[in-house]
Short mmCIF file of C-alpha atoms in Angstrom, two decimals:
data_model
loop_
_atom_site.label_atom_id
_atom_site.label_comp_id
_atom_site.label_asym_id
_atom_site.label_seq_id
_atom_site.Cartn_x
_atom_site.Cartn_y
_atom_site.Cartn_z
CA UNK I 29 -184.93 27.29 12.97
CA UNK I 30 -185.84 27.16 9.28
CA UNK I 31 -183.33 28.78 6.92
CA UNK I 32 -182.66 29.43 3.27
CA UNK I 33 -179.25 29.23 1.60
CA UNK I 34 -178.91 31.64 -1.34
CA UNK I 35 -176.26 30.99 -3.99
CA UNK I 36 -175.41 34.43 -5.35
CA UNK I 37 -174.30 35.21 -8.90
CA UNK I 38 -170.77 36.09 -7.74
CA UNK I 39 -170.24 32.57 -6.38
CA UNK I 40 -170.81 33.37 -2.71
CA UNK I 41 -173.45 31.82 -0.46
CA UNK I 42 -175.79 33.61 1.92
CA UNK I 43 -177.45 31.79 4.80
CA UNK I 44 -180.61 33.53 5.96
CA UNK I 45 -182.47 32.25 8.98
CA UNK I 46 -186.22 32.78 8.88
CA UNK I 47 -186.56 34.67 12.15
CA UNK I 48 -189.50 36.81 10.99
CA UNK I 49 -192.94 35.66 9.98
CA UNK I 50 -192.47 37.36 6.60
CA UNK I 51 -189.15 37.63 4.75
CA UNK I 52 -189.00 39.92 1.71
CA UNK I 53 -186.68 39.03 -1.18
CA UNK I 54 -185.65 41.21 -4.15
CA UNK I 55 -183.32 43.88 -5.48
CA UNK I 56 -184.96 46.64 -3.43
CA UNK I 57 -182.47 47.81 -0.78
CA UNK I 58 -185.10 47.54 1.95
CA UNK I 59 -185.63 43.82 1.32
CA UNK I 60 -184.66 41.38 4.06
CA UNK I 61 -182.63 39.49 1.46
CA UNK I 62 -181.20 41.85 -1.16
CA UNK I 63 -180.45 40.24 -4.53
CA UNK I 64 -178.15 42.00 -7.01
CA UNK I 65 -178.86 39.78 -10.01
CA UNK I 66 -180.53 41.73 -12.89
CA UNK I 67 -182.99 38.87 -13.44
CA UNK I 68 -184.51 39.46 -9.99
CA UNK I 69 -187.23 42.06 -9.55
CA UNK I 70 -187.22 44.88 -6.98
CA UNK I 71 -189.85 43.08 -4.90
CA UNK I 72 -189.50 39.57 -6.19
CA UNK I 73 -191.05 37.27 -3.58
CA UNK I 74 -191.76 36.69 0.10
CA UNK I 75 -191.34 33.71 2.39
CA UNK I 76 -193.96 33.56 5.13
CA UNK I 77 -194.36 31.25 8.09
CA UNK I 78 -197.65 30.11 9.55
CA UNK I 79 -199.07 27.23 11.54
CA UNK I 80 -199.53 25.32 8.28
CA UNK I 81 -195.87 25.60 7.34
CA UNK I 82 -193.48 27.79 5.37
CA UNK I 83 -194.72 29.19 2.07
CA UNK I 84 -192.98 31.06 -0.74
CA UNK I 85 -195.08 33.53 -2.73
CA UNK I 86 -194.17 35.28 -5.99
CA UNK I 87 -194.95 39.02 -6.16
CA UNK I 88 -195.63 39.22 -9.92
CA UNK I 89 -191.91 39.29 -10.66
CA UNK I 90 -190.64 39.68 -14.21
CA UNK I 91 -188.82 36.32 -14.38
CA UNK I 92 -190.93 34.36 -11.93
CA UNK I 93 -190.28 32.19 -8.89
CA UNK I 94 -189.74 28.44 -9.26
CA UNK I 95 -189.79 25.55 -6.81
CA UNK I 96 -187.89 22.48 -7.99
CA UNK I 97 -188.03 23.88 -11.54
CA UNK I 98 -191.79 24.54 -11.64
CA UNK I 99 -192.98 28.14 -11.77
CA UNK I 100 -195.35 28.95 -8.93
CA UNK I 101 -197.48 31.73 -7.50
CA UNK I 102 -197.44 30.27 -3.99
CA UNK I 103 -196.12 26.94 -2.74
CA UNK I 104 -195.53 25.08 0.52
CA UNK I 105 -191.83 24.48 1.06
CA UNK I 106 -190.38 21.18 2.19
CA UNK I 107 -186.93 20.44 3.52
CA UNK I 108 -184.42 20.43 0.65
CA UNK I 109 -186.63 22.20 -1.91
CA UNK I 110 -184.77 24.22 -4.53
CA UNK I 111 -186.18 27.70 -5.04
CA UNK I 112 -185.26 29.98 -7.96
CA UNK I 113 -185.67 33.75 -7.79
CA UNK I 114 -184.90 34.67 -11.38
CA UNK I 115 -181.38 33.31 -11.92
CA UNK I 116 -180.57 33.19 -8.20
CA UNK I 117 -180.86 29.67 -6.77
CA UNK I 118 -181.65 28.87 -3.16
CA UNK I 119 -182.29 25.80 -1.00
CA UNK I 120 -184.83 25.69 1.83
CA UNK I 121 -184.04 23.80 5.02
CA UNK I 122 -186.49 23.10 7.81
CA UNK I 123 -183.60 23.59 10.25
CA UNK I 124 -179.98 24.72 10.09
CA UNK I 125 -178.31 23.93 6.75
CA UNK I 126 -175.41 21.46 6.58
CA UNK I 127 -172.04 23.17 6.77
CA UNK I 128 -170.85 21.27 3.70
CA UNK I 129 -173.47 23.00 1.56
CA UNK I 130 -172.51 26.39 2.98
CA UNK I 131 -168.93 25.89 1.82
CA UNK I 132 -169.72 24.35 -1.57
CA UNK I 133 -171.89 26.38 -4.02
CA UNK I 134 -174.87 24.68 -5.59
CA UNK I 135 -173.84 25.44 -9.15
CA UNK I 136 -171.39 27.52 -11.14
CA UNK I 137 -172.64 31.12 -11.14
CA UNK I 138 -173.77 32.65 -14.42
CA UNK I 139 -172.26 36.04 -13.61
CA UNK I 140 -168.73 36.79 -12.53
CA UNK I 141 -166.84 39.99 -11.76
CA UNK I 142 -163.48 38.44 -12.58
CA UNK I 143 -162.01 38.50 -16.06
CA UNK I 144 -160.02 35.58 -17.50
CA UNK I 145 -156.26 35.98 -17.39
CA UNK I 146 -154.46 36.15 -20.74
CA UNK I 147 -152.64 33.07 -21.90
CA UNK I 148 -148.94 32.92 -21.09
CA UNK I 149 -147.89 31.52 -24.47
CA UNK I 150 -149.11 34.42 -26.62
CA UNK I 151 -146.70 34.99 -29.52
CA UNK I 152 -146.03 38.48 -30.87
CA UNK I 153 -146.82 39.12 -34.49
CA UNK I 154 -143.87 40.08 -36.72
CA UNK I 155 -143.63 43.84 -37.09
CA UNK I 156 -143.63 45.47 -40.52
CA UNK I 157 -140.64 47.53 -41.68
CA UNK I 158 -140.84 51.04 -40.29
CA UNK I 159 -143.58 50.22 -37.78
CA UNK I 160 -143.35 50.19 -34.01
CA UNK I 161 -142.97 46.73 -32.50
CA UNK I 162 -145.95 45.42 -30.50
CA UNK I 163 -145.71 45.18 -26.74
CA UNK I 164 -144.19 41.98 -25.40
CA UNK I 165 -146.68 39.19 -24.82
CA UNK I 166 -149.50 40.98 -26.70
CA UNK I 167 -150.75 40.27 -30.19
CA UNK I 168 -153.22 42.07 -32.38
CA UNK I 169 -156.73 40.66 -32.22
CA UNK I 170 -158.34 39.23 -35.41
CA UNK I 171 -160.76 42.19 -35.44
CA UNK I 172 -157.94 44.71 -35.34
CA UNK I 173 -156.01 42.81 -38.04
CA UNK I 174 -159.10 42.76 -40.26
CA UNK I 175 -160.27 46.34 -39.76
CA UNK I 176 -157.14 48.21 -38.69
CA UNK I 177 -155.73 51.13 -40.68
CA UNK I 178 -152.77 49.08 -41.82
CA UNK I 179 -155.05 46.71 -43.75
CA UNK I 180 -156.45 49.48 -45.99
CA UNK I 181 -153.31 49.52 -48.19
CA UNK I 182 -153.77 45.83 -49.03
CA UNK I 183 -156.74 46.56 -51.31
CA UNK I 184 -156.19 48.09 -54.81
CA UNK I 185 -158.00 51.25 -55.85
CA UNK I 186 -160.77 50.20 -58.25
CA UNK I 187 -162.40 53.60 -58.77
CA UNK I 188 -161.26 54.12 -62.39
CA UNK I 189 -161.97 50.54 -63.44
CA UNK I 190 -165.47 50.82 -61.97
CA UNK I 191 -166.24 53.97 -64.03
CA UNK I 192 -164.93 52.35 -67.22
CA UNK I 193 -167.07 49.27 -66.62
CA UNK I 194 -170.17 51.46 -66.21
CA UNK I 195 -169.43 53.26 -69.50
CA UNK I 196 -168.95 49.98 -71.38
CA UNK I 197 -172.17 48.50 -69.99
CA UNK I 198 -174.12 51.65 -70.91
CA UNK I 199 -172.71 51.63 -74.44
CA UNK I 200 -173.60 47.95 -74.95
CA UNK I 201 -177.12 48.66 -73.74
CA UNK I 202 -177.56 51.50 -76.27
CA UNK I 203 -176.20 49.38 -79.12
CA UNK I 204 -178.50 46.50 -78.21
CA UNK I 205 -181.45 48.89 -78.11
CA UNK I 206 -180.68 50.32 -81.56
CA UNK I 207 -180.16 46.86 -83.09
CA UNK I 208 -183.46 45.66 -81.66
CA UNK I 209 -185.23 48.77 -82.93
CA UNK I 210 -183.76 48.27 -86.41
CA UNK I 211 -184.81 44.61 -86.55
CA UNK I 212 -188.35 45.49 -85.47
CA UNK I 213 -188.56 48.24 -88.14
CA UNK I 214 -187.23 45.89 -90.82
CA UNK I 215 -189.79 43.25 -89.90
CA UNK I 216 -192.79 45.57 -89.75
CA UNK I 217 -191.94 48.14 -92.45
CA UNK I 218 -189.81 45.99 -94.77
CA UNK I 219 -187.21 48.68 -94.96
CA UNK I 220 -184.03 50.00 -93.51
CA UNK I 221 -184.53 52.19 -90.48
CA UNK I 222 -181.55 54.37 -91.35
CA UNK I 223 -182.59 55.15 -94.93
CA UNK I 224 -186.23 55.52 -93.98
CA UNK I 225 -185.33 57.98 -91.28
CA UNK I 226 -183.18 60.00 -93.67
CA UNK I 227 -185.94 60.03 -96.26
CA UNK I 228 -188.44 61.31 -93.72
CA UNK I 229 -186.10 64.02 -92.54
CA UNK I 230 -184.84 65.25 -95.87
CA UNK I 231 -187.70 64.15 -98.14
CA UNK I 232 -190.27 66.30 -96.42
CA UNK I 233 -188.24 69.46 -96.72
CA UNK I 234 -189.74 71.82 -99.30
CA UNK I 235 -187.70 72.40 -102.38
CA UNK I 236 -186.96 76.03 -103.10
CA UNK I 237 -186.37 77.05 -106.67
CA UNK I 238 -184.21 80.09 -107.08
CA UNK I 239 -184.62 81.98 -110.35
CA UNK I 240 -182.19 84.62 -111.42
CA UNK I 241 -183.69 87.47 -113.30
CA UNK I 242 -181.70 89.08 -116.02
CA UNK I 243 -181.60 92.82 -116.00
#
């Protein structure tokens, strides 16, 4: 009997014998072969048997169905063909699959529910005076060392120096503006901007003559 060996993302294998004329494959719980990989669609594909052979048909899945690496809409399967349903790999066999392949996965799974164990030779960081010592065998991560509260005291307060710098820059800008204005006035008017300004202010003021009448 024809069968398909699915290599799941958790590293396990699933042997499904094609007992029905149509086998549904996808993440939908009512599928004949339920896939849990996020790259597989709810109704991903079907495998159907007929007098002409065994065919795999994609059901407009999001990530497609591939046979021997080529994306297909429908294809005739031959013994030993590799079929990909999203990231889930499978192998089609015209009969029962070899037991060796059932025990040995096709490839290393992309997804795993197990987390790596911490290294045994982790060295504790030296504790600062007055601080609580770190737990044995655990060290602060680089992110925590860079952004932890303890690192805030390592940077000097530059608030006052920043304000003073802004005042100095503003003052230099005003001086440069006045010097440029004076040079332009001297070039165009052939005079001193300071004295000319004073003359205009005080020279235009009307003179008032005060006479004192004798009684």
